[in-house]
Amino acid sequence: MLLENCHLFSGLSSSRLDRIRALAEEKSVTKGELLYREEATAGSIFLLKKGAVELWSQMDERIELPVTIVREGGRCFGTAALVAPYRYTLTAKCAEDALLLAIPAEGLFRLMEEDRELGCVVMGNLASHFLSRLKETREELKIHFRTLFRSIQF
Amino acid sequence: MLLENCHLFSGLSSSRLDRIRALAEEKSVTKGELLYREEATAGSIFLLKKGAVELWSQMDERIELPVTIVREGGRCFGTAALVAPYRYTLTAKCAEDALLLAIPAEGLFRLMEEDRELGCVVMGNLASHFLSRLKETREELKIHFRTLFRSIQF
């Protein structure tokens, strides 16, 4: 039931979901474990089955800040593996012992190449996923701006 | 030559570009003219032919800030017209008299429905476009953070 809950695969038939499921590998990670670093070569996307994974952004050489925590089953991360230059844009660390599905980008690209209907749906969902993240990040910028603006005014 | 230069249509054959070109309508806009507002229903994407269009973000009820200026021929904007909920995420104002190509989202969706190869390529390019904007916006957040952090330290 996990792939059905993932926004990236929304709108796909059950036979297409089965083809994606056949690519996936289960992966156990323990609290504190590093999954991948920002800027590292991105080979797989991940779906959370259970537990929690926190995504971090490197602010400067010394400071990392948390961006979001992934807790809901079926939520995906590491999706930059599907877009050139195929590098993760955040760091992922296991926040609570977790079970993941890792889907190799290479296998997913092959499926999308063979089955353009599947490719069109997944790429459309991916565009929507990045646009949502972009809107959230712009909202954060607005909050920073308002805070700064108020601190200047008073 | 305009569609060939647009990142959104990169990788499409010339016959596919012709089908998209057949949808497009030329539109002249004069300096200061409002093209669309943030949050308005998004019916078309736009490609700049010449001139300049500035994109703005509404920070609060009173203040709008410029996000970027589109000057390069073939650069596209209004791309949120291709993703649910089909609302523009920024405000577009004409910064210098400009000539645009408007491509109705409805027509492009019909093409993508009929031709899944075309759909897959355009949606993949769109995902890449939003990921680039997301990375730029995160970089802006980092700059704000560093400025704030320095102002606290000294």
mmCIF file of C-alpha atoms in Angstrom:
data_model
loop_
_atom_site.group_PDB
_atom_site.id
_atom_site.type_symbol
_atom_site.label_atom_id
_atom_site.label_comp_id
_atom_site.label_asym_id
_atom_site.label_seq_id
_atom_site.Cartn_x
_atom_site.Cartn_y
_atom_site.Cartn_z
ATOM 1 C CA MET A 1 0.000 0.000 0.000
ATOM 2 C CA LEU A 2 3.039 2.255 0.304
ATOM 3 C CA LEU A 3 3.494 3.277 -3.332
ATOM 4 C CA GLU A 4 -0.226 4.107 -3.607
ATOM 5 C CA ASN A 5 0.259 6.713 -0.858
ATOM 6 C CA CYS A 6 3.223 8.364 -2.522
ATOM 7 C CA HIS A 7 2.373 11.601 -4.317
ATOM 8 C CA LEU A 8 5.021 10.822 -6.957
ATOM 9 C CA PHE A 9 3.116 7.759 -8.166
ATOM 10 C CA SER A 10 -0.386 9.172 -7.846
ATOM 11 C CA GLY A 11 -2.580 8.396 -10.863
ATOM 12 C CA LEU A 12 -0.730 5.205 -11.899
ATOM 13 C CA SER A 13 -2.570 1.912 -12.481
ATOM 14 C CA SER A 14 -1.870 -0.975 -10.087
ATOM 15 C CA SER A 15 0.061 -2.862 -12.788
ATOM 16 C CA ARG A 16 2.356 0.135 -13.279
ATOM 17 C CA LEU A 17 2.795 0.460 -9.493
ATOM 18 C CA ASP A 18 3.798 -3.235 -9.451
ATOM 19 C CA ARG A 19 6.519 -2.561 -12.005
ATOM 20 C CA ILE A 20 7.914 0.223 -9.808
ATOM 21 C CA ARG A 21 7.570 -1.950 -6.686
ATOM 22 C CA ALA A 22 9.723 -4.594 -8.383
ATOM 23 C CA LEU A 23 12.604 -2.072 -8.473
ATOM 24 C CA ALA A 24 12.406 -1.125 -4.797
ATOM 25 C CA GLU A 25 14.657 -2.418 -2.054
ATOM 26 C CA GLU A 26 13.820 -2.256 1.627
ATOM 27 C CA LYS A 27 16.422 -0.541 3.780
ATOM 28 C CA SER A 28 16.619 -0.342 7.587
ATOM 29 C CA VAL A 29 18.305 2.674 9.117
ATOM 30 C CA THR A 30 19.017 3.446 12.738
ATOM 31 C CA LYS A 31 18.599 6.700 14.631
ATOM 32 C CA GLY A 32 21.435 9.116 13.871
ATOM 33 C CA GLU A 33 22.487 7.351 10.667
ATOM 34 C CA LEU A 34 23.368 9.541 7.693
ATOM 35 C CA LEU A 35 21.476 8.565 4.538
ATOM 36 C CA TYR A 36 23.012 11.077 2.171
ATOM 37 C CA ARG A 37 24.669 14.482 2.142
ATOM 38 C CA GLU A 38 23.621 17.650 0.305
ATOM 39 C CA GLU A 39 25.468 17.805 -3.059
ATOM 40 C CA ALA A 40 26.283 14.059 -3.097
ATOM 41 C CA THR A 41 25.544 12.105 -6.293
ATOM 42 C CA ALA A 42 21.903 11.023 -6.081
ATOM 43 C CA GLY A 43 21.326 7.425 -7.148
ATOM 44 C CA SER A 44 17.989 6.602 -5.454
ATOM 45 C CA ILE A 45 14.785 8.150 -4.274
ATOM 46 C CA PHE A 46 13.391 7.018 -0.914
ATOM 47 C CA LEU A 47 9.923 6.349 0.489
ATOM 48 C CA LEU A 48 9.364 6.231 4.229
ATOM 49 C CA LYS A 49 7.635 3.048 5.471
ATOM 50 C CA LYS A 50 7.960 3.779 9.188
ATOM 51 C CA GLY A 51 10.084 5.820 11.603
ATOM 52 C CA ALA A 52 11.315 9.320 10.797
ATOM 53 C CA VAL A 53 13.946 10.979 8.619
ATOM 54 C CA GLU A 54 15.029 14.596 9.011
ATOM 55 C CA LEU A 55 16.198 16.728 6.092
ATOM 56 C CA TRP A 56 18.865 19.372 6.731
ATOM 57 C CA SER A 57 20.271 22.322 4.830
ATOM 58 C CA GLN A 58 23.908 23.426 5.103
ATOM 59 C CA MET A 59 23.773 27.156 5.918
ATOM 60 C CA ASP A 60 27.540 27.732 5.996
ATOM 61 C CA GLU A 61 30.677 25.691 6.725
ATOM 62 C CA ARG A 62 29.691 25.160 10.355
ATOM 63 C CA ILE A 63 25.930 25.340 10.620
ATOM 64 C CA GLU A 64 23.233 22.975 9.388
ATOM 65 C CA LEU A 65 19.541 23.704 9.960
ATOM 66 C CA PRO A 66 16.621 21.258 9.809
ATOM 67 C CA VAL A 67 14.237 21.889 6.903
ATOM 68 C CA THR A 68 11.585 19.243 7.515
ATOM 69 C CA ILE A 69 10.937 15.913 9.166
ATOM 70 C CA VAL A 70 9.448 13.047 7.165
ATOM 71 C CA ARG A 71 7.103 10.967 9.342
ATOM 72 C CA GLU A 72 4.138 10.008 7.140
ATOM 73 C CA GLY A 73 4.273 6.607 5.445
ATOM 74 C CA GLY A 74 4.611 6.956 1.677
ATOM 75 C CA ARG A 75 6.257 10.383 1.796
ATOM 76 C CA CYS A 76 9.212 10.500 -0.571
ATOM 77 C CA PHE A 77 12.515 12.305 -0.401
ATOM 78 C CA GLY A 78 15.761 12.350 -2.388
ATOM 79 C CA THR A 79 13.707 13.173 -5.490
ATOM 80 C CA ALA A 80 16.530 15.287 -6.975
ATOM 81 C CA ALA A 81 17.846 11.858 -8.082
ATOM 82 C CA LEU A 82 15.335 12.166 -10.955
ATOM 83 C CA VAL A 83 16.583 15.521 -12.298
ATOM 84 C CA ALA A 84 19.961 16.547 -13.763
ATOM 85 C CA PRO A 85 22.598 17.113 -12.315
ATOM 86 C CA TYR A 86 21.387 14.193 -10.109
ATOM 87 C CA ARG A 87 22.651 15.552 -6.799
ATOM 88 C CA TYR A 88 20.794 15.613 -3.495
ATOM 89 C CA THR A 89 19.795 19.138 -2.514
ATOM 90 C CA LEU A 90 19.508 18.460 1.245
ATOM 91 C CA THR A 91 21.149 16.141 3.788
ATOM 92 C CA ALA A 92 19.022 13.235 5.099
ATOM 93 C CA LYS A 93 19.589 11.809 8.580
ATOM 94 C CA CYS A 94 17.577 9.154 10.321
ATOM 95 C CA ALA A 95 15.722 10.856 13.240
ATOM 96 C CA GLU A 96 14.097 7.655 14.594
ATOM 97 C CA ASP A 97 14.844 4.017 13.615
ATOM 98 C CA ALA A 98 13.214 3.764 10.201
ATOM 99 C CA LEU A 99 12.277 1.429 7.399
ATOM 100 C CA LEU A 100 12.583 2.816 3.877
ATOM 101 C CA LEU A 101 12.023 1.773 0.305
ATOM 102 C CA ALA A 102 14.916 2.786 -1.927
ATOM 103 C CA ILE A 103 14.061 3.034 -5.620
ATOM 104 C CA PRO A 104 17.106 3.280 -7.906
ATOM 105 C CA ALA A 105 16.742 6.230 -10.286
ATOM 106 C CA GLU A 106 18.328 4.219 -13.090
ATOM 107 C CA GLY A 107 15.608 1.559 -12.959
ATOM 108 C CA LEU A 108 12.873 4.179 -12.780
ATOM 109 C CA PHE A 109 14.349 6.018 -15.786
ATOM 110 C CA ARG A 110 14.336 2.725 -17.738
ATOM 111 C CA LEU A 111 10.649 2.182 -16.913
ATOM 112 C CA MET A 112 9.826 5.773 -17.901
ATOM 113 C CA GLU A 113 11.699 5.294 -21.170
ATOM 114 C CA GLU A 114 9.844 2.072 -22.002
ATOM 115 C CA ASP A 115 6.443 3.356 -20.880
ATOM 116 C CA ARG A 116 5.951 7.031 -21.739
ATOM 117 C CA GLU A 117 2.509 7.126 -20.068
ATOM 118 C CA LEU A 118 4.143 6.154 -16.781
ATOM 119 C CA GLY A 119 6.940 8.655 -17.452
ATOM 120 C CA CYS A 120 4.516 11.469 -18.138
ATOM 121 C CA VAL A 121 2.553 10.851 -14.925
ATOM 122 C CA VAL A 122 5.646 10.515 -12.700
ATOM 123 C CA MET A 123 7.346 13.603 -14.194
ATOM 124 C CA GLY A 124 4.111 15.607 -13.829
ATOM 125 C CA ASN A 125 3.877 14.583 -10.169
ATOM 126 C CA LEU A 126 7.549 15.427 -9.679
ATOM 127 C CA ALA A 127 7.022 18.920 -11.128
ATOM 128 C CA SER A 128 4.112 19.393 -8.733
ATOM 129 C CA HIS A 129 6.278 18.145 -5.820
ATOM 130 C CA PHE A 130 9.046 20.671 -6.560
ATOM 131 C CA LEU A 131 6.552 23.509 -7.070
ATOM 132 C CA SER A 132 5.079 22.772 -3.610
ATOM 133 C CA ARG A 133 8.557 22.834 -2.044
ATOM 134 C CA LEU A 134 9.276 26.105 -3.910
ATOM 135 C CA LYS A 135 6.086 27.720 -2.562
ATOM 136 C CA GLU A 136 6.928 26.606 1.001
ATOM 137 C CA THR A 137 10.461 28.016 0.685
ATOM 138 C CA ARG A 138 9.136 31.330 -0.668
ATOM 139 C CA GLU A 139 6.751 31.490 2.319
ATOM 140 C CA GLU A 140 9.745 31.053 4.629
ATOM 141 C CA LEU A 141 11.506 33.928 2.866
ATOM 142 C CA LYS A 142 8.410 36.079 3.415
ATOM 143 C CA ILE A 143 8.451 35.279 7.138
ATOM 144 C CA HIS A 144 12.148 36.274 7.333
ATOM 145 C CA PHE A 145 11.418 39.470 5.460
ATOM 146 C CA ARG A 146 8.507 40.422 7.740
ATOM 147 C CA THR A 147 10.586 39.715 10.868
ATOM 148 C CA LEU A 148 13.443 41.815 9.529
ATOM 149 C CA PHE A 149 11.097 44.591 8.441
ATOM 150 C CA ARG A 150 9.457 44.752 11.884
ATOM 151 C CA SER A 151 12.861 44.799 13.623
ATOM 152 C CA ILE A 152 13.856 47.808 11.477
ATOM 153 C CA GLN A 153 10.585 49.658 12.097
ATOM 154 C CA PHE A 154 10.628 49.365 15.908
ATOM 155 C CA MET B 1 13.849 29.822 -33.185
ATOM 156 C CA LEU B 2 12.158 30.869 -29.938
ATOM 157 C CA LEU B 3 10.738 27.546 -28.777
ATOM 158 C CA GLU B 4 14.082 25.836 -29.447
ATOM 159 C CA ASN B 5 15.673 28.179 -26.900
ATOM 160 C CA CYS B 6 13.106 27.475 -24.214
ATOM 161 C CA HIS B 7 14.307 25.066 -21.536
ATOM 162 C CA LEU B 8 10.745 23.695 -21.190
ATOM 163 C CA PHE B 9 10.798 22.329 -24.738
ATOM 164 C CA SER B 10 14.414 21.176 -24.804
ATOM 165 C CA GLY B 11 14.827 17.700 -26.334
ATOM 166 C CA LEU B 12 11.699 17.856 -28.544
ATOM 167 C CA SER B 13 11.845 17.114 -32.283
ATOM 168 C CA SER B 14 11.131 19.976 -34.700
ATOM 169 C CA SER B 15 7.768 18.437 -35.674
ATOM 170 C CA ARG B 16 6.725 18.402 -32.018
ATOM 171 C CA LEU B 17 7.935 22.002 -31.610
ATOM 172 C CA ASP B 18 5.771 22.903 -34.618
ATOM 173 C CA ARG B 19 2.690 21.448 -32.908
ATOM 174 C CA ILE B 20 3.384 23.588 -29.836
ATOM 175 C CA ARG B 21 4.101 26.649 -32.017
ATOM 176 C CA ALA B 22 0.657 26.244 -33.602
ATOM 177 C CA LEU B 23 -0.916 26.833 -30.161
ATOM 178 C CA ALA B 24 1.010 30.019 -29.415
ATOM 179 C CA GLU B 25 -0.305 33.546 -29.749
ATOM 180 C CA GLU B 26 1.872 36.626 -29.959
ATOM 181 C CA LYS B 27 1.140 39.316 -27.408
ATOM 182 C CA SER B 28 2.508 42.851 -27.166
ATOM 183 C CA VAL B 29 2.764 44.454 -23.753
ATOM 184 C CA THR B 30 3.843 47.941 -22.805
ATOM 185 C CA LYS B 31 6.109 49.052 -19.970
ATOM 186 C CA GLY B 32 4.277 49.028 -16.634
ATOM 187 C CA GLU B 33 1.493 46.721 -17.833
ATOM 188 C CA LEU B 34 0.385 43.985 -15.444
ATOM 189 C CA LEU B 35 0.424 40.540 -17.055
ATOM 190 C CA TYR B 36 -0.924 38.560 -14.122
ATOM 191 C CA ARG B 37 -1.104 38.640 -10.339
ATOM 192 C CA GLU B 38 0.217 36.139 -7.793
ATOM 193 C CA GLU B 39 -2.598 33.671 -6.914
ATOM 194 C CA ALA B 40 -4.660 34.461 -10.056
ATOM 195 C CA THR B 41 -5.969 31.524 -12.099
ATOM 196 C CA ALA B 42 -3.194 30.558 -14.519
ATOM 197 C CA GLY B 43 -4.390 29.883 -18.065
ATOM 198 C CA SER B 44 -1.212 30.345 -20.118
ATOM 199 C CA ILE B 45 2.532 30.065 -19.934
ATOM 200 C CA PHE B 46 4.613 32.814 -21.544
ATOM 201 C CA LEU B 47 7.864 32.964 -23.509
ATOM 202 C CA LEU B 48 9.736 36.222 -23.870
ATOM 203 C CA LYS B 49 10.541 37.192 -27.480
ATOM 204 C CA LYS B 50 11.958 40.632 -26.724
ATOM 205 C CA GLY B 51 11.836 43.331 -24.047
ATOM 206 C CA ALA B 52 11.744 42.544 -20.317
ATOM 207 C CA VAL B 53 9.250 41.253 -17.757
ATOM 208 C CA GLU B 54 9.786 41.488 -14.015
ATOM 209 C CA LEU B 55 8.424 38.903 -11.559
ATOM 210 C CA TRP B 56 7.364 40.102 -8.109
ATOM 211 C CA SER B 57 6.480 38.430 -4.817
ATOM 212 C CA GLN B 58 3.894 39.850 -2.395
ATOM 213 C CA MET B 59 5.666 40.021 0.983
ATOM 214 C CA ASP B 60 2.708 41.387 2.972
ATOM 215 C CA GLU B 61 -0.426 43.476 2.307
ATOM 216 C CA ARG B 62 1.641 46.537 1.389
ATOM 217 C CA ILE B 63 5.001 45.397 0.099
ATOM 218 C CA GLU B 64 5.973 43.615 -3.110
ATOM 219 C CA LEU B 65 9.584 42.702 -3.866
ATOM 220 C CA PRO B 66 11.138 41.849 -7.242
ATOM 221 C CA VAL B 67 12.258 38.216 -7.555
ATOM 222 C CA THR B 68 13.799 38.210 -11.022
ATOM 223 C CA ILE B 69 13.790 39.972 -14.355
ATOM 224 C CA VAL B 70 13.261 37.986 -17.566
ATOM 225 C CA ARG B 71 15.352 39.445 -20.415
ATOM 226 C CA GLU B 72 16.668 36.464 -22.408
ATOM 227 C CA GLY B 73 14.701 35.451 -25.503
ATOM 228 C CA GLY B 74 13.042 32.057 -25.001
ATOM 229 C CA ARG B 75 12.936 32.271 -21.211
ATOM 230 C CA CYS B 76 9.559 31.130 -19.953
ATOM 231 C CA PHE B 77 7.461 32.230 -16.988
ATOM 232 C CA GLY B 78 3.951 31.555 -15.694
ATOM 233 C CA THR B 79 4.801 27.838 -15.693
ATOM 234 C CA ALA B 80 2.582 27.194 -12.644
ATOM 235 C CA ALA B 81 -0.196 27.122 -15.298
ATOM 236 C CA LEU B 82 0.936 23.529 -15.942
ATOM 237 C CA VAL B 83 0.555 22.272 -12.352
ATOM 238 C CA ALA B 84 -2.503 21.990 -10.089
ATOM 239 C CA PRO B 85 -3.996 24.184 -8.580
ATOM 240 C CA TYR B 86 -3.146 26.206 -11.762
ATOM 241 C CA ARG B 87 -2.462 29.518 -10.039
ATOM 242 C CA TYR B 88 0.418 31.895 -10.737
ATOM 243 C CA THR B 89 2.916 31.936 -7.877
ATOM 244 C CA LEU B 90 4.361 35.396 -8.639
ATOM 245 C CA THR B 91 3.117 38.659 -10.177
ATOM 246 C CA ALA B 92 4.384 39.508 -13.689
ATOM 247 C CA LYS B 93 4.758 43.126 -14.821
ATOM 248 C CA CYS B 94 6.176 44.383 -18.059
ATOM 249 C CA ALA B 95 9.482 46.176 -17.243
ATOM 250 C CA GLU B 96 10.231 47.283 -20.835
ATOM 251 C CA ASP B 97 7.929 47.166 -23.883
ATOM 252 C CA ALA B 98 7.887 43.466 -24.718
ATOM 253 C CA LEU B 99 6.767 40.875 -27.217
ATOM 254 C CA LEU B 100 5.645 37.547 -25.779
ATOM 255 C CA LEU B 101 4.365 34.198 -26.924
ATOM 256 C CA ALA B 102 1.399 33.025 -24.836
ATOM 257 C CA ILE B 103 0.795 29.274 -24.920
ATOM 258 C CA PRO B 104 -2.585 28.239 -23.494
ATOM 259 C CA ALA B 105 -2.147 25.491 -20.886
ATOM 260 C CA GLU B 106 -5.315 23.763 -22.101
ATOM 261 C CA GLY B 107 -3.896 23.275 -25.602
ATOM 262 C CA LEU B 108 -0.552 22.091 -24.251
ATOM 263 C CA PHE B 109 -2.317 19.601 -21.953
ATOM 264 C CA ARG B 110 -4.247 18.263 -24.972
ATOM 265 C CA LEU B 111 -0.976 17.766 -26.902
ATOM 266 C CA MET B 112 0.620 16.049 -23.900
ATOM 267 C CA GLU B 113 -2.409 13.779 -23.565
ATOM 268 C CA GLU B 114 -2.308 12.785 -27.253
ATOM 269 C CA ASP B 115 1.473 12.419 -27.389
ATOM 270 C CA ARG B 116 2.906 10.938 -24.177
ATOM 271 C CA GLU B 117 6.490 11.216 -25.462
ATOM 272 C CA LEU B 118 6.020 14.982 -25.751
ATOM 273 C CA GLY B 119 4.289 15.016 -22.347
ATOM 274 C CA CYS B 120 7.098 13.118 -20.679
ATOM 275 C CA VAL B 121 9.786 15.461 -22.048
ATOM 276 C CA VAL B 122 7.889 18.675 -21.181
ATOM 277 C CA MET B 123 6.990 17.479 -17.674
ATOM 278 C CA GLY B 124 10.590 16.354 -17.057
ATOM 279 C CA ASN B 125 11.846 19.790 -18.136
ATOM 280 C CA LEU B 126 9.218 21.454 -15.943
ATOM 281 C CA ALA B 127 10.357 19.431 -12.908
ATOM 282 C CA SER B 128 13.928 20.528 -13.625
ATOM 283 C CA HIS B 129 12.765 24.179 -13.957
ATOM 284 C CA PHE B 130 11.041 24.127 -10.550
ATOM 285 C CA LEU B 131 13.980 22.365 -8.895
ATOM 286 C CA SER B 132 16.307 25.129 -10.183
ATOM 287 C CA ARG B 133 13.971 27.811 -8.786
ATOM 288 C CA LEU B 134 13.812 25.888 -5.480
ATOM 289 C CA LYS B 135 17.615 25.763 -5.221
ATOM 290 C CA GLU B 136 17.867 29.504 -5.959
ATOM 291 C CA THR B 137 15.266 30.291 -3.294
ATOM 292 C CA ARG B 138 17.058 28.102 -0.736
ATOM 293 C CA GLU B 139 20.287 29.977 -1.527
ATOM 294 C CA GLU B 140 18.477 33.249 -0.807
ATOM 295 C CA LEU B 141 17.335 31.850 2.547
ATOM 296 C CA LYS B 142 20.945 30.940 3.328
ATOM 297 C CA ILE B 143 22.067 34.503 2.574
ATOM 298 C CA HIS B 144 19.347 35.871 4.917
ATOM 299 C CA PHE B 145 20.408 33.420 7.599
ATOM 300 C CA ARG B 146 24.096 34.349 7.337
ATOM 301 C CA THR B 147 23.281 38.080 7.455
ATOM 302 C CA LEU B 148 21.086 37.572 10.508
ATOM 303 C CA PHE B 149 23.644 35.319 12.184
ATOM 304 C CA ARG B 150 26.417 37.879 11.674
ATOM 305 C CA SER B 151 24.244 40.710 13.011
ATOM 306 C CA ILE B 152 23.642 38.681 16.199
ATOM 307 C CA GLN B 153 27.331 37.801 16.635
ATOM 308 C CA PHE B 154 28.692 41.349 16.370
#
